Short mmCIF file of C-alpha atoms and ligand atoms in Angstrom, two decimals:
data_model
loop_
_atom_site.label_atom_id
_atom_site.label_comp_id
_atom_site.label_asym_id
_atom_site.label_seq_id
_atom_site.Cartn_x
_atom_site.Cartn_y
_atom_site.Cartn_z
CA MET A 11 -29.88 -13.13 5.38
CA ALA A 12 -26.54 -12.82 7.11
CA THR A 13 -25.31 -9.32 7.72
CA ILE A 14 -22.09 -7.73 6.53
CA ALA A 15 -20.83 -7.95 10.12
CA GLU A 16 -21.41 -11.71 10.15
CA HIS A 17 -19.82 -12.13 6.75
CA LEU A 18 -16.76 -10.21 7.89
CA GLU A 19 -16.45 -12.34 10.97
CA LYS A 20 -16.50 -15.49 8.85
CA VAL A 21 -13.89 -14.17 6.44
CA ARG A 22 -11.64 -13.17 9.35
CA ALA A 23 -12.02 -16.65 10.82
CA ARG A 24 -11.01 -18.18 7.48
CA ILE A 25 -7.94 -15.93 7.34
CA ASN A 26 -6.96 -16.89 10.90
CA GLN A 27 -7.40 -20.59 10.19
CA ALA A 28 -5.45 -20.38 6.94
CA ALA A 29 -2.65 -18.50 8.70
CA GLN A 30 -2.54 -21.15 11.41
CA ASN A 31 -2.37 -23.92 8.82
CA ALA A 32 0.50 -22.11 7.14
CA GLN A 33 2.22 -21.49 10.49
CA ARG A 34 2.01 -17.78 9.89
CA ASN A 35 0.97 -14.94 12.15
CA PRO A 36 -2.62 -13.92 11.26
CA SER A 37 -1.70 -10.26 11.83
CA ASP A 38 0.68 -10.51 8.85
CA ILE A 39 -2.30 -10.85 6.51
CA ARG A 40 -4.47 -7.84 5.80
CA LEU A 41 -8.03 -7.97 4.57
CA LEU A 42 -9.05 -5.59 1.79
CA ALA A 43 -12.83 -5.34 1.49
CA VAL A 44 -13.69 -4.99 -2.21
CA SER A 45 -16.75 -2.76 -2.36
CA LYS A 46 -17.10 -2.19 -6.12
CA THR A 47 -20.72 -1.77 -7.28
CA LYS A 48 -21.88 -1.70 -3.63
CA PRO A 49 -23.40 1.38 -1.99
CA ALA A 50 -21.59 3.59 0.52
CA SER A 51 -23.97 2.29 3.21
CA ASP A 52 -22.38 -1.18 2.84
CA ILE A 53 -18.96 0.36 3.43
CA GLU A 54 -20.29 2.11 6.52
CA ALA A 55 -21.62 -1.22 7.80
CA ALA A 56 -18.22 -2.86 7.34
CA TYR A 57 -16.55 0.15 8.96
CA GLU A 58 -18.79 -0.34 11.99
CA SER A 59 -17.26 -3.83 12.19
CA GLN A 60 -13.73 -2.39 12.32
CA GLN A 61 -12.93 -2.85 8.63
CA ARG A 62 -10.68 -0.01 7.45
CA ALA A 63 -9.19 -0.94 4.05
CA PHE A 64 -11.50 -0.85 1.03
CA GLY A 65 -10.88 -1.59 -2.65
CA GLU A 66 -12.63 -0.01 -5.62
CA ASN A 67 -12.32 -0.89 -9.33
CA TYR A 68 -13.96 1.98 -11.19
CA VAL A 69 -12.48 5.46 -11.06
CA GLN A 70 -15.58 7.64 -10.87
CA GLU A 71 -17.58 5.28 -8.66
CA GLY A 72 -14.62 4.97 -6.31
CA ALA A 73 -13.89 8.70 -6.15
CA ASP A 74 -17.57 9.38 -5.43
CA LYS A 75 -17.53 7.01 -2.46
CA VAL A 76 -14.27 8.47 -1.16
CA ALA A 77 -15.91 11.92 -1.21
CA GLN A 78 -19.17 10.68 0.26
CA LEU A 79 -17.40 8.94 3.17
CA SER A 80 -14.74 11.57 3.81
CA ALA A 81 -15.92 11.90 7.43
CA LEU A 82 -14.58 8.37 8.05
CA ASN A 83 -11.08 9.71 7.72
CA ASP A 84 -9.16 6.61 8.77
CA ILE A 85 -10.40 4.55 5.82
CA GLU A 86 -7.56 3.43 3.58
CA TRP A 87 -8.72 3.51 -0.06
CA HIS A 88 -7.18 1.14 -2.61
CA PHE A 89 -7.67 1.46 -6.33
CA ILE A 90 -7.51 -2.08 -7.78
CA GLY A 91 -9.07 -1.78 -11.25
CA PRO A 92 -7.75 -1.11 -14.75
CA LEU A 93 -6.54 2.47 -15.06
CA GLN A 94 -6.51 4.58 -18.22
CA SER A 95 -4.14 7.50 -18.48
CA ASN A 96 -6.92 10.09 -18.80
CA LYS A 97 -8.24 9.02 -15.37
CA THR A 98 -5.02 9.04 -13.37
CA ARG A 99 -5.54 12.49 -11.84
CA ILE A 100 -8.72 11.53 -9.97
CA VAL A 101 -7.01 8.42 -8.64
CA ALA A 102 -3.87 10.34 -7.60
CA GLU A 103 -6.07 12.82 -5.72
CA SER A 104 -8.55 10.40 -4.08
CA PHE A 105 -6.84 7.13 -3.23
CA ASP A 106 -4.14 6.04 -0.76
CA TRP A 107 -3.00 2.97 -2.70
CA VAL A 108 -3.00 1.87 -6.34
CA GLN A 109 -2.58 -1.88 -6.81
CA SER A 110 -2.94 -2.00 -10.59
CA ILE A 111 0.22 -0.30 -11.87
CA ASP A 112 1.10 -2.03 -15.12
CA ARG A 113 2.62 0.67 -17.37
CA LEU A 114 5.34 3.26 -16.73
CA LYS A 115 3.20 5.90 -18.37
CA ILE A 116 0.53 5.39 -15.69
CA ALA A 117 3.13 5.43 -12.92
CA ARG A 118 4.67 8.63 -14.28
CA ARG A 119 1.32 10.41 -14.44
CA LEU A 120 0.31 9.31 -10.92
CA ASN A 121 3.67 10.55 -9.67
CA GLU A 122 3.21 13.94 -11.32
CA GLN A 123 -0.41 14.30 -10.26
CA ARG A 124 -0.08 13.23 -6.62
CA PRO A 125 -0.83 16.38 -4.60
CA PRO A 126 2.42 17.57 -2.96
CA GLU A 127 0.72 17.92 0.44
CA SER A 128 -0.37 14.25 0.40
CA GLU A 129 1.64 11.26 1.56
CA PRO A 130 3.29 9.35 -1.28
CA LEU A 131 0.91 7.05 -3.09
CA GLN A 132 1.45 3.45 -1.99
CA VAL A 133 1.69 1.31 -5.13
CA LEU A 134 1.82 -2.32 -6.20
CA ILE A 135 2.92 -3.61 -9.57
CA GLN A 136 0.23 -5.79 -11.11
CA VAL A 137 1.83 -8.98 -12.42
CA ASN A 138 0.26 -11.01 -15.21
CA ILE A 139 1.42 -14.12 -13.42
CA ASP A 140 -0.26 -16.64 -15.73
CA ASP A 141 0.74 -14.68 -18.85
CA GLU A 142 -2.88 -14.48 -20.00
CA SER A 143 -3.53 -12.36 -23.09
CA SER A 144 -6.88 -11.26 -21.64
CA LYS A 145 -5.29 -9.82 -18.50
CA SER A 146 -3.32 -6.69 -17.87
CA GLY A 147 -0.16 -6.69 -15.81
CA VAL A 148 3.59 -6.70 -16.20
CA LYS A 149 5.13 -10.00 -17.29
CA ALA A 150 6.91 -11.79 -14.46
CA GLU A 151 10.27 -11.61 -16.24
CA ASP A 152 9.94 -7.82 -16.60
CA VAL A 153 8.96 -7.00 -13.01
CA LEU A 154 12.45 -6.23 -11.62
CA GLN A 155 13.31 -3.89 -14.48
CA PHE A 156 9.92 -2.22 -14.15
CA ALA A 157 10.46 -1.73 -10.41
CA ASN A 158 13.89 -0.21 -11.10
CA ASP A 159 12.39 2.18 -13.64
CA MET A 160 9.95 3.34 -10.97
CA ARG A 161 12.69 4.44 -8.57
CA GLU A 162 12.67 7.95 -10.02
CA PHE A 163 9.04 8.52 -9.04
CA LYS A 164 9.43 10.13 -5.64
CA SER A 165 5.71 10.51 -4.95
CA LEU A 166 5.16 6.77 -5.33
CA ASN A 167 6.21 4.24 -2.70
CA LEU A 168 6.56 0.75 -4.14
CA ARG A 169 5.12 -1.71 -1.63
CA GLY A 170 4.99 -4.91 -3.66
CA LEU A 171 2.99 -6.98 -6.10
CA MET A 172 -0.63 -7.66 -6.95
CA ALA A 173 -1.91 -10.54 -9.07
CA ILE A 174 -5.20 -11.97 -10.26
CA PRO A 175 -4.47 -15.63 -11.00
CA LYS A 176 -6.37 -17.39 -13.71
CA ALA A 177 -9.90 -18.44 -12.80
CA ASN A 178 -10.75 -22.08 -11.96
CA PRO A 179 -7.23 -23.51 -12.09
CA SER A 180 -6.44 -27.14 -11.42
CA GLU A 181 -4.75 -27.74 -8.08
CA GLN A 182 -1.42 -28.12 -9.85
CA GLU A 183 -1.83 -24.93 -11.85
CA GLN A 184 -2.77 -23.03 -8.72
CA GLU A 185 0.26 -24.39 -6.88
CA ARG A 186 2.57 -23.44 -9.74
CA THR A 187 1.13 -19.94 -10.13
CA LEU A 188 1.14 -19.05 -6.45
CA SER A 189 4.63 -20.46 -5.92
CA SER A 190 6.15 -18.49 -8.77
CA LEU A 191 4.40 -15.33 -7.56
CA HIS A 192 5.75 -15.86 -4.04
CA LYS A 193 9.26 -16.37 -5.41
CA LEU A 194 9.05 -13.19 -7.47
CA PHE A 195 7.89 -11.29 -4.38
CA GLU A 196 10.83 -12.57 -2.33
CA GLU A 197 13.19 -11.56 -5.12
CA LEU A 198 11.70 -8.07 -5.28
CA LYS A 199 12.10 -7.72 -1.50
CA GLN A 200 15.84 -8.40 -1.85
CA HIS A 201 16.21 -5.27 -3.99
CA PHE A 202 13.60 -3.02 -2.37
CA PRO A 203 13.67 -3.08 1.44
CA GLN A 204 10.36 -1.19 1.73
CA VAL A 205 8.48 -3.92 -0.15
CA ASP A 206 6.14 -5.79 2.21
CA THR A 207 2.92 -6.49 0.33
CA LEU A 208 1.86 -9.45 -1.78
CA SER A 209 -1.76 -8.86 -2.76
CA VAL A 210 -3.30 -12.13 -3.91
CA GLY A 211 -6.29 -14.24 -2.93
CA MET A 212 -10.01 -13.49 -3.28
CA SER A 213 -13.23 -15.01 -1.94
CA SER A 214 -12.62 -18.38 -3.59
CA ASP A 215 -8.86 -18.85 -3.14
CA LEU A 216 -7.76 -16.91 -0.08
CA GLU A 217 -6.68 -20.06 1.79
CA ALA A 218 -4.36 -21.17 -1.01
CA ALA A 219 -2.99 -17.64 -1.36
CA ILE A 220 -2.21 -17.42 2.37
CA LEU A 221 -0.43 -20.75 2.19
CA HIS A 222 1.78 -19.17 -0.49
CA GLY A 223 2.80 -15.99 1.25
CA SER A 224 -0.04 -13.59 0.53
CA THR A 225 0.01 -10.58 2.87
CA MET A 226 -3.23 -9.05 1.60
CA VAL A 227 -6.38 -10.81 0.46
CA ARG A 228 -8.99 -8.90 -1.54
CA VAL A 229 -12.48 -10.10 -0.74
CA GLY A 230 -15.70 -8.80 -2.28
CA THR A 231 -18.43 -11.41 -2.70
CA ASP A 232 -17.94 -13.17 0.64
CA ILE A 233 -18.31 -9.86 2.51
CA PHE A 234 -20.87 -7.87 0.52
CA GLY A 235 -22.68 -10.64 -1.36
CA ALA A 236 -22.87 -11.30 -5.11
CA ARG A 237 -22.61 -8.39 -7.51
CA ASN A 238 -25.41 -7.82 -9.96
CA SER A 239 -23.29 -6.02 -12.51
C1 PLP B 2 -13.70 -7.92 -7.76
C2 PLP B 2 -12.27 -8.11 -7.39
C3 PLP B 2 -11.92 -8.82 -6.22
C4 PLP B 2 -12.91 -9.49 -5.31
O1 PLP B 2 -13.35 -10.67 -5.88
P1 PLP B 2 -14.43 -11.59 -5.10
O2 PLP B 2 -14.38 -12.86 -5.87
O3 PLP B 2 -15.75 -10.91 -5.20
O4 PLP B 2 -13.96 -11.76 -3.71
C5 PLP B 2 -10.57 -8.88 -5.91
N1 PLP B 2 -9.63 -8.31 -6.69
C6 PLP B 2 -9.93 -7.63 -7.80
C7 PLP B 2 -8.84 -7.02 -8.61
C8 PLP B 2 -11.27 -7.51 -8.19
O5 PLP B 2 -11.55 -6.85 -9.31
#
């Protein structure tokens, strides 16, 4: 069985190749290792291979790993899962980034609960880019207003957008989705100079995402193997 180190090397090579094909600088694309359901020892193995940014989907599981691995103090922890308002405090206290902001109520609570001695929380607005009823996220047409409404939250720093495109799209659907997401990102950047992050692309579609302006791919399966749960 290939090791996490070997998997990481392969994923990095894919990112470099995709960047080259898109005539982009590979250093403009960050890799987020999605470690949900995986043990802390897997994160340590990836850390040994110079991986520093990790994504978690479940509040308690994620906070436990943050605590367990606190000695690795240059890990950047991203919360990327659905977030209920009664769980915002743990996230505000444990994580560096939240990629799944989709309601003002959640943003307001994170802003209030971010410890004053911590850096601002780095946040992305999750966009429901394919307007799927099963998915959370702000509608594309509401993103600019939503971003404006967030300006008052001084403990949050808006860095950009996150999206989970619909699974198994046709090539045309994928092209349409990723293009409209890229356009929305460029529009957001015009109004918010600090915005620099478009989080899209996973194990199966990172090449297409990089071709369409992704600056952060979130990869779980192709680094840590299939999840049982
Ligand atoms: C699980 C997950 C990923 C990683 O997906 P893989 O297909 O395992 O690479 C990325 N983003 C989000 C939001 C996830 O929940």
